[in-house]
N, CA, C and O of each residue as an XYZ file, in Angstrom:
892
protein
N      25.996     -3.769      2.648
C      25.167     -4.859      3.164
C      25.312     -6.084      2.263
O      25.157     -5.982      1.046
N      25.610     -7.241      2.857
C      25.796     -8.441      2.064
C      24.467     -8.941      1.528
O      23.401     -8.608      2.046
N      24.555     -9.764      0.459
C      23.338    -10.326     -0.120
C      22.605    -11.190      0.904
O      21.375    -11.226      0.932
N      23.386    -11.896      1.756
C      22.759    -12.763      2.755
C      21.950    -11.947      3.766
O      20.842    -12.330      4.142
N      22.520    -10.815      4.202
C      21.806     -9.967      5.170
C      20.569     -9.347      4.532
O      19.525     -9.240      5.177
N      20.680     -8.934      3.261
C      19.521     -8.387      2.559
C      18.388     -9.406      2.516
O      17.230     -9.083      2.782
N      18.746    -10.647      2.174
C      17.732    -11.697      2.091
C      17.116    -11.958      3.461
O      15.910    -12.177      3.570
N      17.950    -11.936      4.515
C      17.461    -12.179      5.873
C      16.497    -11.080      6.313
O      15.452    -11.362      6.898
N      16.854     -9.828      6.029
C      15.973     -8.708      6.368
C      14.647     -8.819      5.629
O      13.584     -8.556      6.192
N      14.725     -9.213      4.356
C      13.515     -9.360      3.561
C      12.605    -10.437      4.119
O      11.392    -10.248      4.203
N      13.187    -11.571      4.503
C      12.391    -12.668      5.064
C      11.729    -12.264      6.376
O      10.608    -12.684      6.663
N      12.419    -11.448      7.172
C      11.864    -11.022      8.458
C      10.544    -10.287      8.271
O       9.578    -10.553      8.986
N      10.496     -9.360      7.312
C       9.265     -8.595      7.094
C       8.149     -9.476      6.529
O       6.976     -9.249      6.826
N       8.501    -10.471      5.723
C       7.487    -11.400      5.216
C       6.933    -12.231      6.366
O       5.727    -12.464      6.441
N       7.811    -12.680      7.265
C       7.362    -13.446      8.435
C       6.449    -12.592      9.312
O       5.404    -13.058      9.766
N       6.844    -11.346      9.547
C       6.007    -10.439     10.342
C       4.653    -10.215      9.671
O       3.626    -10.134     10.345
N       4.657    -10.116      8.343
C       3.397     -9.968      7.600
C       2.517    -11.189      7.817
O       1.308    -11.065      8.018
N       3.128    -12.369      7.775
C       2.382    -13.601      8.011
C       1.777    -13.641      9.403
O       0.663    -14.133      9.585
N       2.509    -13.123     10.391
C       1.993    -13.082     11.764
C       0.770    -12.173     11.850
O      -0.208    -12.503     12.520
N       0.827    -11.021     11.168
C      -0.318    -10.097     11.159
C      -1.542    -10.779     10.544
O      -2.651    -10.658     11.064
N      -1.336    -11.494      9.438
C      -2.441    -12.208      8.791
C      -2.996    -13.281      9.727
O      -4.210    -13.419      9.875
N      -2.101    -14.034     10.354
C      -2.532    -15.105     11.263
C      -3.336    -14.545     12.434
O      -4.369    -15.104     12.805
N      -2.867    -13.448     13.014
C      -3.587    -12.816     14.128
C      -4.981    -12.371     13.680
O      -5.951    -12.510     14.425
N      -5.075    -11.835     12.456
C      -6.374    -11.391     11.931
C      -7.325    -12.573     11.756
O      -8.508    -12.475     12.082
N      -6.809    -13.682     11.246
C      -7.642    -14.876     11.058
C      -8.107    -15.434     12.405
O      -9.265    -15.826     12.552
N      -7.209    -15.468     13.379
C      -7.580    -15.952     14.714
C      -8.620    -15.029     15.346
O      -9.572    -15.489     15.976
N      -8.426    -13.719     15.169
C      -9.404    -12.757     15.689
C     -10.773    -12.995     15.066
O     -11.795    -12.917     15.747
N     -10.788    -13.287     13.759
C     -12.048    -13.574     13.090
C     -12.745    -14.784     13.686
O     -13.958    -14.769     13.895
N     -11.970    -15.845     13.964
C     -12.538    -17.058     14.557
C     -13.119    -16.779     15.943
O     -14.186    -17.282     16.293
N     -12.407    -15.974     16.720
C     -12.860    -15.665     18.080
C     -14.095    -14.761     18.062
O     -15.031    -14.955     18.837
N     -14.080    -13.773     17.167
C     -15.142    -12.763     17.157
C     -16.398    -13.214     16.422
O     -17.482    -12.689     16.677
N     -16.271    -14.170     15.519
C     -17.402    -14.559     14.669
C     -18.695    -14.821     15.452
O     -19.737    -14.286     15.073
N     -18.673    -15.616     16.521
C     -19.943    -15.885     17.227
C     -20.555    -14.643     17.870
O     -21.755    -14.609     18.142
N     -19.728    -13.619     18.114
C     -20.212    -12.431     18.826
C     -20.677    -11.318     17.889
O     -21.322    -10.367     18.331
N     -20.359    -11.428     16.613
C     -20.692    -10.354     15.674
C     -22.179    -10.350     15.346
O     -22.826    -11.396     15.374
N     -22.729     -9.162     15.031
C     -24.133     -9.089     14.601
C     -24.301     -9.669     13.199
O     -23.318     -9.969     12.520
N     -25.542     -9.822     12.778
C     -25.807    -10.390     11.452
C     -25.275     -9.500     10.332
O     -24.887    -10.003      9.277
N     -25.251     -8.187     10.548
C     -24.759     -7.237      9.557
C     -23.549     -6.486     10.125
O     -23.608     -5.919     11.216
N     -22.455     -6.497      9.362
C     -21.208     -5.849      9.785
C     -20.879     -4.732      8.797
O     -20.957     -4.953      7.588
N     -20.512     -3.539      9.273
C     -20.161     -2.438      8.353
C     -19.074     -2.859      7.363
O     -18.112     -3.538      7.723
N     -19.252     -2.440      6.113
C     -18.267     -2.811      5.087
C     -17.872     -1.644      4.188
O     -16.936     -1.764      3.398
N     -18.577     -0.514      4.298
C     -18.251      0.612      3.411
C     -18.604      1.928      4.095
O     -19.603      2.034      4.808
N     -17.756      2.927      3.857
C     -17.962      4.271      4.395
C     -17.979      5.266      3.244
O     -17.181      5.144      2.314
N     -18.880      6.254      3.289
C     -18.925      7.250      2.221
C     -17.908      8.360      2.487
O     -17.157      8.312      3.461
N     -17.897      9.356      1.607
C     -16.905     10.432      1.700
C     -17.042     11.241      2.983
O     -16.088     11.883      3.422
N     -18.236     11.210      3.586
C     -18.456     11.937      4.837
C     -18.063     11.113      6.059
O     -18.211     11.563      7.195
N     -17.559      9.902      5.816
C     -17.168      9.038      6.922
C     -18.319      8.291      7.555
O     -18.188      7.762      8.658
N     -19.469      8.241      6.853
C     -20.646      7.565      7.387
C     -20.753      6.165      6.795
O     -20.453      5.954      5.619
N     -21.178      5.220      7.612
C     -21.363      3.844      7.139
C     -22.536      3.808      6.166
O     -23.640      4.241      6.494
N     -22.285      3.285      4.961
C     -23.372      3.197      3.980
C     -23.413      1.835      3.286
O     -24.045      1.687      2.240
N     -22.744      0.851      3.864
C     -22.776     -0.491      3.294
C     -22.481     -1.533      4.362
O     -21.707     -1.292      5.289
N     -23.115     -2.699      4.218
C     -22.940     -3.768      5.200
C     -22.721     -5.095      4.487
O     -23.088     -5.256      3.323
N     -22.116     -6.044      5.202
C     -22.016     -7.413      4.713
C     -22.409     -8.353      5.847
O     -22.540     -7.933      6.997
N     -22.594     -9.616      5.517
C     -23.002    -10.585      6.523
C     -21.917    -10.856      7.553
O     -20.773    -10.427      7.403
N     -22.296    -11.573      8.596
C     -21.365    -11.871      9.689
C     -20.127    -12.621      9.198
O     -19.009    -12.307      9.605
N     -20.325    -13.606      8.328
C     -19.191    -14.395      7.829
C     -18.200    -13.512      7.080
O     -16.991    -13.601      7.294
N     -18.720    -12.659      6.200
C     -17.851    -11.746      5.460
C     -17.164    -10.755      6.373
O     -15.984    -10.451      6.200
N     -17.915    -10.245      7.359
C     -17.338     -9.283      8.289
C     -16.192     -9.867      9.084
O     -15.222     -9.173      9.388
N     -16.300    -11.148      9.423
C     -15.264    -11.793     10.229
C     -14.054    -12.209      9.408
O     -12.924    -12.146      9.892
N     -14.284    -12.642      8.145
C     -13.193    -13.298      7.424
C     -12.819    -12.693      6.072
O     -11.799    -13.070      5.496
N     -13.629    -11.757      5.552
C     -13.320    -11.249      4.211
C     -11.954    -10.568      4.168
O     -11.107    -10.936      3.353
N     -11.730     -9.583      5.030
C     -10.450     -8.865      5.005
C      -9.266     -9.766      5.361
O      -8.240     -9.689      4.685
N      -9.358    -10.619      6.393
C      -8.247    -11.537      6.645
C      -7.948    -12.447      5.456
O      -6.786    -12.743      5.176
N      -9.008    -12.900      4.744
C      -8.791    -13.747      3.570
C      -8.109    -12.972      2.447
O      -7.223    -13.495      1.773
N      -8.529    -11.712      2.249
C      -7.879    -10.866      1.241
C      -6.417    -10.641      1.612
O      -5.540    -10.690      0.749
N      -6.154    -10.395      2.887
C      -4.777    -10.203      3.349
C      -3.933    -11.439      3.068
O      -2.793    -11.327      2.617
N      -4.490    -12.612      3.333
C      -3.765    -13.861      3.087
C      -3.473    -14.039      1.602
O      -2.348    -14.359      1.218
N      -4.499    -13.828      0.762
C      -4.302    -13.959     -0.681
C      -3.294    -12.964     -1.216
O      -2.466    -13.299     -2.063
N      -3.367    -11.723     -0.714
C      -2.442    -10.683     -1.162
C      -1.014    -11.013     -0.743
O      -0.081    -10.831     -1.524
N      -0.840    -11.494      0.483
C       0.500    -11.847      0.954
C       1.096    -12.971      0.114
O       2.273    -12.929     -0.242
N       0.283    -13.971     -0.200
C       0.767    -15.066     -1.050
C       1.179    -14.533     -2.414
O       2.247    -14.874     -2.922
N       0.327    -13.689     -3.012
C       0.627    -13.140     -4.339
C       1.901    -12.297     -4.317
O       2.759    -12.438     -5.188
N       2.021    -11.418     -3.313
C       3.178    -10.530     -3.242
C       4.460    -11.288     -2.904
O       5.556    -10.823     -3.215
N       4.327    -12.443     -2.273
C       5.496    -13.273     -1.984
C       5.944    -14.036     -3.223
O       7.134    -14.286     -3.414
N       4.980    -14.404     -4.064
C       5.296    -15.169     -5.278
C       5.871    -14.277     -6.375
O       6.738    -14.714     -7.133
N       5.398    -13.028     -6.468
C       5.805    -12.131     -7.557
C       7.317    -12.048     -7.743
O       7.782    -12.163     -8.876
N       8.116    -11.851     -6.671
C       9.566    -11.749     -6.884
C      10.197    -13.010     -7.457
O      11.298    -12.962     -8.006
N       9.509    -14.131     -7.332
C      10.055    -15.394     -7.826
C       9.739    -15.628     -9.300
O      10.397    -16.436     -9.955
N       8.724    -14.917     -9.830
C       8.323    -15.151    -11.217
C       8.553    -13.945    -12.120
O       8.452    -14.061    -13.341
N       8.861    -12.784    -11.532
C       9.158    -11.597    -12.340
C      10.412    -11.862    -13.170
O      11.398    -12.370    -12.634
N      10.403    -11.531    -14.470
C      11.600    -11.726    -15.299
C      12.840    -11.022    -14.745
O      13.965    -11.418    -15.049
N      12.642     -9.992    -13.942
C      13.762     -9.271    -13.328
C      13.918     -9.664    -11.853
O      14.248     -8.825    -11.015
N      13.682    -10.926    -11.548
C      13.654    -11.347    -10.149
C      14.984    -11.130     -9.426
O      14.995    -10.976     -8.205
N      16.090    -11.115    -10.145
C      17.382    -10.869     -9.494
C      17.429     -9.470     -8.871
O      18.117     -9.253     -7.873
N      16.706     -8.539     -9.458
C      16.686     -7.180     -8.917
C      15.955     -7.108     -7.575
O      16.258     -6.250     -6.746
N      14.995     -8.009     -7.366
C      14.320     -8.048     -6.072
C      15.302     -8.438     -4.975
O      15.249     -7.907     -3.865
N      16.196     -9.366     -5.293
C      17.182     -9.814     -4.309
C      18.099     -8.670     -3.899
O      18.467     -8.555     -2.730
N      18.465     -7.832     -4.846
C      19.371     -6.722     -4.541
C      18.660     -5.585     -3.808
O      19.315     -4.723     -3.223
N      17.319     -5.575     -3.836
C      16.568     -4.544     -3.105
C      16.547     -4.811     -1.607
O      16.249     -3.915     -0.817
N      16.866     -6.051     -1.212
C      16.873     -6.380      0.206
C      15.501     -6.235      0.830
O      14.528     -6.833      0.370
N      15.432     -5.427      1.891
C      14.199     -5.322      2.667
C      13.180     -4.370      2.063
O      12.045     -4.319      2.536
N      13.546     -3.614      1.033
C      12.656     -2.565      0.517
C      11.302     -3.139      0.107
O      10.263     -2.668      0.569
N      11.309     -4.152     -0.756
C      10.061     -4.747     -1.230
C       9.286     -5.363     -0.070
O       8.078     -5.159      0.056
N       9.988     -6.118      0.779
C       9.323     -6.790      1.896
C       8.748     -5.793      2.893
O       7.694     -6.041      3.479
N       9.430     -4.668      3.092
C       8.921     -3.630      3.993
C       7.627     -3.037      3.453
O       6.695     -2.779      4.215
N       7.568     -2.823      2.151
C       6.345     -2.303      1.539
C       5.212     -3.319      1.689
O       4.082     -2.950      2.010
N       5.519     -4.604      1.454
C       4.517     -5.656      1.642
C       4.004     -5.637      3.083
O       2.797     -5.694      3.321
N       4.922     -5.558      4.031
C       4.562     -5.529      5.454
C       3.665     -4.333      5.767
O       2.680     -4.462      6.495
N       4.008     -3.175      5.218
C       3.222     -1.964      5.465
C       1.804     -2.114      4.927
O       0.842     -1.713      5.581
N       1.674     -2.690      3.736
C       0.348     -2.902      3.144
C      -0.482     -3.850      4.002
O      -1.658     -3.592      4.257
N       0.130     -4.952      4.448
C      -0.585     -5.931      5.268
C      -1.000     -5.324      6.607
O      -2.120     -5.546      7.067
N      -0.109     -4.562      7.232
C      -0.442     -3.906      8.504
C      -1.581     -2.905      8.300
O      -2.478     -2.803      9.136
N      -1.541     -2.170      7.189
C      -2.599     -1.210      6.877
C      -3.948     -1.919      6.772
O      -4.944     -1.462      7.333
N      -3.971     -3.043      6.048
C      -5.222     -3.788      5.906
C      -5.669     -4.370      7.244
O      -6.863     -4.424      7.537
N      -4.699     -4.805      8.055
C      -5.040     -5.300      9.385
C      -5.652     -4.211     10.248
O      -6.572     -4.468     11.024
N      -5.137     -2.989     10.111
C      -5.686     -1.859     10.865
C      -7.107     -1.539     10.402
O      -7.969     -1.210     11.218
N      -7.352     -1.635      9.089
C      -8.710     -1.420      8.566
C      -9.659     -2.475      9.128
O     -10.797     -2.173      9.489
N      -9.178     -3.710      9.196
C      -9.991     -4.793      9.774
C     -10.323     -4.491     11.236
O     -11.463     -4.660     11.669
N      -9.321     -4.044     11.988
C      -9.548     -3.687     13.392
C     -10.546     -2.538     13.501
O     -11.391     -2.527     14.396
N     -10.445     -1.566     12.583
C     -11.384     -0.451     12.575
C     -12.803     -0.894     12.267
O     -13.765     -0.359     12.819
N     -12.929     -1.883     11.375
C     -14.249     -2.423     11.040
C     -14.889     -3.072     12.263
O     -16.072     -2.874     12.539
N     -14.092     -3.847     12.987
C     -14.606     -4.482     14.203
C     -14.960     -3.420     15.246
O     -15.959     -3.541     15.955
N     -14.127     -2.378     15.327
C     -14.412     -1.294     16.275
C     -15.736     -0.618     15.945
O     -16.467     -0.206     16.846
N     -16.050     -0.502     14.645
C     -17.314      0.114     14.230
C     -18.506     -0.692     14.729
O     -19.547     -0.132     15.071
N     -18.345     -2.013     14.767
C     -19.411     -2.873     15.285
C     -19.709     -2.543     16.745
O     -20.849     -2.629     17.202
N     -18.667     -2.167     17.455
C     -18.807     -1.916     18.895
C     -18.924     -0.430     19.228
O     -18.534      0.010     20.309
N     -19.474      0.342     18.267
C     -19.842      1.713     18.578
C     -18.841      2.784     18.232
O     -18.927      3.895     18.754
N     -17.885      2.480     17.360
C     -16.901      3.489     16.946
C     -16.907      3.609     15.416
O     -15.959      3.172     14.763
N     -17.962      4.197     14.839
C     -18.122      4.218     13.380
C     -17.051      4.998     12.638
O     -16.839      4.760     11.448
N     -16.365      5.928     13.307
C     -15.351      6.735     12.622
C     -13.974      6.095     12.655
O     -13.010      6.682     12.162
N     -13.862      4.895     13.229
C     -12.551      4.262     13.364
C     -11.892      4.029     12.011
O     -10.709      4.325     11.842
N     -12.644      3.500     11.043
C     -12.057      3.191      9.733
C     -11.603      4.449      8.999
O     -10.460      4.487      8.542
N     -12.450      5.495      8.860
C     -11.963      6.708      8.189
C     -10.723      7.298      8.848
O      -9.833      7.803      8.163
N     -10.662      7.236     10.166
C      -9.519      7.832     10.868
C      -8.269      6.960     10.778
O      -7.161      7.428     11.041
N      -8.445      5.707     10.409
C      -7.299      4.831     10.162
C      -6.897      4.885      8.700
O      -5.711      4.947      8.375
N      -7.896      4.861      7.811
C      -7.627      4.732      6.377
C      -6.854      5.913      5.815
O      -5.869      5.721      5.102
N      -7.283      7.129      6.124
C      -6.657      8.293      5.506
C      -5.194      8.468      5.933
O      -4.321      8.604      5.075
N      -4.908      8.467      7.249
C      -3.494      8.534      7.633
C      -2.710      7.322      7.139
O      -1.521      7.421      6.836
N      -3.399      6.164      7.060
C      -2.728      4.956      6.576
C      -2.264      5.100      5.142
O      -1.155      4.689      4.801
N      -3.111      5.685      4.296
C      -2.719      5.928      2.903
C      -1.540      6.892      2.859
O      -0.605      6.712      2.079
N      -1.596      7.919      3.706
C      -0.481      8.861      3.772
C       0.810      8.183      4.178
O       1.866      8.455      3.608
N       0.730      7.290      5.172
C       1.917      6.572      5.632
C       2.472      5.668      4.535
O       3.687      5.560      4.371
N       1.583      5.022      3.787
C       2.024      4.192      2.661
C       2.812      5.019      1.651
O       3.865      4.596      1.174
N       2.293      6.199      1.330
C       2.979      7.068      0.370
C       4.339      7.516      0.906
O       5.310      7.591      0.154
N       4.408      7.811      2.200
C       5.671      8.250      2.799
C       6.712      7.135      2.730
O       7.862      7.376      2.362
N       6.311      5.923      3.081
C       7.256      4.795      3.051
C       7.683      4.496      1.624
O       8.869      4.295      1.360
N       6.724      4.464      0.696
C       7.064      4.231     -0.712
C       7.995      5.311     -1.235
O       8.991      5.019     -1.896
N       7.663      6.559     -0.934
C       8.489      7.662     -1.408
C       9.883      7.638     -0.829
O      10.854      7.948     -1.519
N       9.989      7.268      0.445
C      11.286      7.235      1.112
C      12.228      6.214      0.484
O      13.440      6.424      0.422
N      11.652      5.102      0.017
C      12.474      4.036     -0.560
C      12.427      4.003     -2.082
O      13.006      3.111     -2.703
N      11.741      4.968     -2.684
C      11.531      4.960     -4.127
C      12.840      4.851     -4.909
O      12.925      4.104     -5.884
N      13.846      5.591     -4.485
C      15.108      5.586     -5.212
C      15.851      4.276     -5.144
O      16.798      4.064     -5.901
N      15.436      3.372     -4.234
C      16.113      2.084     -4.078
C      15.388      0.947     -4.790
O      15.840     -0.197     -4.768
N      14.264      1.267     -5.419
C      13.504      0.227     -6.117
C      14.186     -0.082     -7.444
O      14.279      0.774     -8.324
N      14.656     -1.302     -7.572
C      15.359     -1.708     -8.786
C      14.367     -1.949     -9.925
O      13.179     -2.186     -9.707
N      14.891     -1.880    -11.130
C      14.090     -2.056    -12.344
C      13.419     -3.430    -12.344
O      14.089     -4.456    -12.230
N      12.094     -3.439    -12.472
C      11.341     -4.692    -12.555
C      10.021     -4.410    -13.259
O       9.746     -3.272    -13.640
N       9.207     -5.445    -13.432
C       7.985     -5.296    -14.220
C       6.701     -5.201    -13.394
O       5.624     -5.017    -13.962
N       6.790     -5.322    -12.066
C       5.551     -5.383    -11.288
C       5.501     -4.452    -10.085
O       4.429     -4.291     -9.501
N       6.593     -3.839     -9.690
C       6.637     -3.075     -8.445
C       7.356     -1.758     -8.677
O       8.507     -1.739     -9.111
N       6.664     -0.645     -8.383
C       7.263      0.664     -8.595
C       6.413      1.500     -9.539
O       5.254      1.178     -9.798
N       7.002      2.578    -10.052
C       6.305      3.454    -11.003
C       6.418      2.830    -12.386
O       7.476      2.870    -13.014
N       5.324      2.259    -12.848
C       5.338      1.541    -14.128
C       4.564      2.341    -15.173
O       3.335      2.294    -15.223
N       5.284      3.057    -15.983
C       4.699      3.747    -17.137
C       5.333      3.135    -18.382
O       6.328      2.420    -18.272
N       4.782      3.400    -19.559
C       5.412      2.857    -20.775
C       6.878      3.255    -20.903
O       7.675      2.531    -21.499
N       7.229      4.415    -20.338
C       8.589      4.939    -20.528
C       9.563      4.422    -19.477
O      10.739      4.215    -19.778
N       9.088      4.207    -18.235
C       9.988      3.609    -17.237
C      10.254      2.143    -17.567
O      11.349      1.637    -17.323
N       9.254      1.464    -18.121
C       9.437      0.058    -18.476
C      10.285     -0.103    -19.732
O      10.876     -1.159    -19.959
N      10.342      0.950    -20.547
C      11.113      0.877    -21.793
C      12.591      1.160    -21.577
O      13.412      0.814    -22.427
N      12.947      1.782    -20.454
C      14.340      2.191    -20.249
C      14.698      2.164    -18.767
O      14.012      2.774    -17.946
N      15.772      1.456    -18.428
C      16.222      1.423    -17.035
C      16.661      2.809    -16.568
O      16.461      3.167    -15.407
N      17.253      3.582    -17.463
C      17.693      4.928    -17.096
C      16.498      5.798    -16.729
O      16.538      6.540    -15.748
N      15.439      5.703    -17.521
C      14.214      6.454    -17.214
C      13.630      5.973    -15.883
O      13.168      6.772    -15.069
N      13.659      4.669    -15.680
C      13.155      4.083    -14.433
C      13.834      4.720    -13.227
O      13.164      5.218    -12.322
N      15.158      4.702    -13.217
C      15.896      5.176    -12.043
C      15.755      6.687    -11.849
O      15.616      7.150    -10.717
N      15.788      7.449    -12.919
C      15.639      8.903    -12.800
C      14.249      9.273    -12.296
O      14.102     10.154    -11.449
N      13.237      8.600    -12.817
C      11.861      8.886    -12.397
C      11.662      8.573    -10.921
O      11.058      9.360    -10.192
N      12.164      7.432    -10.482
C      11.984      7.046     -9.082
C      12.747      7.969     -8.135
O      12.261      8.278     -7.047
N      13.936      8.410     -8.541
C      14.707      9.309     -7.676
C      14.020     10.665     -7.526
O      14.012     11.242     -6.439
N      13.448     11.171     -8.608
C      12.805     12.489     -8.571
C      11.434     12.426     -7.898
O      11.083     13.319     -7.126
N      10.664     11.387     -8.182
C       9.299     11.315     -7.665
C       9.242     10.892     -6.202
O       8.266     11.194     -5.516
N      10.265     10.201     -5.710
C      10.259      9.738     -4.325
C       9.944     10.835     -3.319
O       9.013     10.678     -2.530
N      10.689     11.948     -3.316
C      10.392     13.029     -2.365
C       8.986     13.605     -2.533
O       8.366     14.021     -1.554
N       8.480     13.630     -3.766
C       7.131     14.157     -3.996
C       6.074     13.230     -3.407
O       5.051     13.693     -2.903
N       6.318     11.924     -3.471
C       5.401     10.970     -2.842
C       5.401     11.159     -1.323
O       4.356     11.048     -0.682
N       6.572     11.445     -0.750
C       6.649     11.708      0.688
C       5.817     12.941      1.044
O       5.072     12.929      2.023
N       5.945     13.997      0.250
C       5.164     15.217      0.482
C       3.669     14.918      0.384
O       2.882     15.375      1.213
N       3.286     14.147     -0.635
C       1.882     13.769     -0.783
C       1.379     13.006      0.431
O       0.260     13.230      0.893
N       2.211     12.100      0.948
C       1.838     11.348      2.142
C       1.673     12.238      3.356
O       0.750     12.049      4.148
N       2.562     13.208      3.508
C       2.472     14.138      4.639
C       1.192     14.971      4.569
O       0.590     15.288      5.595
N       0.784     15.319      3.349
C      -0.460     16.079      3.177
C      -1.664     15.249      3.621
O      -2.610     15.779      4.205
N      -1.624     13.933      3.336
C      -2.772     13.076      3.643
C      -2.815     12.609      5.096
O      -3.867     12.177      5.567
N      -1.706     12.686      5.811
C      -1.678     12.177      7.189
C      -2.797     12.740      8.073
O      -3.428     11.969      8.796
N      -3.068     14.056      8.045
C      -4.096     14.590      8.950
C      -5.512     14.547      8.385
O      -6.449     14.997      9.045
N      -5.686     14.014      7.177
C      -6.995     14.100      6.516
C      -8.100     13.448      7.341
O      -9.220     13.956      7.386
N      -7.791     12.325      7.995
C      -8.818     11.626      8.765
C      -9.391     12.445      9.906
O     -10.447     12.107     10.442
N      -8.711     13.513     10.282
C      -9.164     14.330     11.407
C      -9.674     15.700     10.958
O     -10.007     16.548     11.786
N      -9.731     15.908      9.637
C     -10.261     17.154      9.091
C     -11.755     17.004      8.821
O     -12.257     15.880      8.805
N     -12.482     18.109      8.607
C     -13.899     18.015      8.243
C     -14.092     17.129      7.016
O     -13.243     17.094      6.126
N     -15.216     16.416      6.978
C     -15.464     15.426      5.927
C     -15.322     15.993      4.520
O     -14.889     15.287      3.610
N     -15.680     17.258      4.332
C     -15.616     17.851      3.001
C     -14.219     17.956      2.430
O     -14.055     18.135      1.223
N     -13.210     17.847      3.276
C     -11.827     17.940      2.810
C     -11.304     16.602      2.284
O     -10.357     16.571      1.497
N     -11.906     15.519      2.709
C     -11.329     14.191      2.492
C     -11.122     13.856      1.027
O      -9.990     13.669      0.582
N     -12.217     13.780      0.272
C     -12.118     13.340     -1.117
C     -11.314     14.299     -1.988
O     -10.482     13.839     -2.770
N     -11.527     15.629     -1.887
C     -10.718     16.528     -2.717
C      -9.216     16.352     -2.498
O      -8.445     16.376     -3.457
N      -8.794     16.174     -1.242
C      -7.368     16.018     -0.969
C      -6.839     14.690     -1.501
O      -5.776     14.644     -2.120
N      -7.581     13.612     -1.261
C      -7.132     12.295     -1.723
C      -7.063     12.255     -3.243
O      -6.066     11.816     -3.816
N      -8.133     12.716     -3.894
C      -8.154     12.717     -5.363
C      -7.078     13.646     -5.910
O      -6.372     13.297     -6.856
N      -6.954     14.827     -5.315
C      -5.962     15.789     -5.794
C      -4.548     15.262     -5.702
O      -3.785     15.355     -6.663
N      -4.185     14.702     -4.542
C      -2.834     14.153     -4.361
C      -2.600     12.982     -5.310
O      -1.540     12.886     -5.929
N      -3.587     12.092     -5.426
C      -3.443     10.919     -6.297
C      -3.249     11.325     -7.752
O      -2.380     10.790     -8.442
N      -4.063     12.274     -8.218
C      -3.968     12.720     -9.613
C      -2.628     13.398     -9.870
O      -1.985     13.134    -10.886
N      -2.202     14.271     -8.959
C      -0.936     14.983     -9.150
C       0.248     14.024     -9.181
O       1.145     14.172    -10.011
N       0.258     13.040     -8.280
C       1.365     12.082     -8.260
C       1.354     11.200     -9.505
O       2.409     10.899    -10.064
N       0.168     10.788     -9.937
C       0.070      9.947    -11.138
C       0.502     10.711    -12.383
O       1.310     10.223    -13.174
N      -0.046     11.920    -12.549
C       0.315     12.725    -13.718
C       1.784     13.130    -13.670
O       2.461     13.158    -14.697
N       2.276     13.447    -12.462
C       3.679     13.812    -12.326
C       4.601     12.675    -12.710
O       5.602     12.885    -13.394
N       4.268     11.467    -12.271
C       5.087     10.298    -12.596
C       5.080     10.019    -14.095
O       6.124      9.756    -14.691
N       3.904     10.079    -14.691
C       3.801      9.821    -16.129
C       4.489     10.920    -16.932
O       5.254     10.645    -17.856
N       4.204     12.166    -16.567
C       4.772     13.286    -17.312
C       6.281     13.334    -17.230
O       6.948     13.534    -18.245
N       6.839     13.153    -16.032
C       8.291     13.226    -15.884
C       8.975     12.083    -16.622
O       9.987     12.293    -17.289
N       8.427     10.867    -16.506
C       9.052      9.729    -17.193
C       9.014      9.918    -18.706
O       9.954      9.539    -19.405
N       7.926     10.505    -19.213
C       7.842     10.766    -20.654
C       8.889     11.785    -21.090
O       9.548     11.599    -22.113
N       9.048     12.867    -20.314
C      10.016     13.909    -20.671
C      11.443     13.374    -20.632
O      12.251     13.691    -21.505
N      11.753     12.563    -19.621
C      13.099     11.979    -19.531
C      13.346     11.041    -20.705
O      14.419     11.057    -21.308
N      12.347     10.223    -21.024
C      12.487      9.285    -22.141
C      12.691     10.035    -23.452
O      13.544      9.670    -24.261
N      11.902     11.082    -23.653
C      12.024     11.856    -24.897
C      13.404     12.496    -25.007
O      13.984     12.536    -26.092
N      13.932     12.997    -23.893
C      15.259     13.615    -23.906
C      16.338     12.585    -24.238
O      17.253     12.858    -25.015
N      16.218     11.399    -23.640
C      17.204     10.346    -23.912
C      17.169      9.943    -25.377
O      18.212      9.775    -26.009
N      15.963      9.789    -25.911
C      15.840      9.413    -27.319
C      16.389     10.509    -28.232
O      17.012     10.222    -29.254
N      16.152     11.757    -27.855
C      16.639     12.875    -28.665
C      18.163     12.939    -28.640
O      18.794     13.172    -29.670
N      18.758     12.732    -27.452
C      20.214     12.798    -27.323
C      20.911     11.640    -28.029
O      22.053     11.760    -28.473
N      20.201     10.519    -28.124
C      20.833      9.355    -28.748
C      20.657      9.363    -30.269
O      21.129      8.452    -30.949
């Protein structure tokens, strides 16, 4: 794949992300007059609404966060000291950005759905959404080039490009497995939700840190 095609693919996903943000903002403008004074904003581990925000926040908070996040994630590749590596990643980074923005847009849609009598919409979107994020990240993990802001960042991956690449290649499939485990969580009994999410998150975090440390120690020992 040529550098030009990589850049074009990357721009496409950023443009699509911008469209999702724009649609969310327009939806907020249209829905604002119709929303109640209190809009659901938080769900507990049992999937029950236990927090609310005002109408203005309900209509525009998530779209505003999406806009700010998209701007930040678009700027990062331009200011990262390893910005040339972002260019060689092609669509990988932009696809992850797009997935995150779509996920947040889906949460926003679920929040609005809760206003109209579907309180379980957000839990049933959020849990599979997190699983899907892990699957996409894991699938492309081995293609994430060495940088300072995106990927598995431990003291040892940041200290060595070799550790970086080995860690990402090994952990990628495990992140996919973790995502597959979380996909059905939104449809399981409430008591399963937090243990599975916490368990998968802790195992992936400890696995990433532990493996990168062991690889780094081996490299230092061999050298």
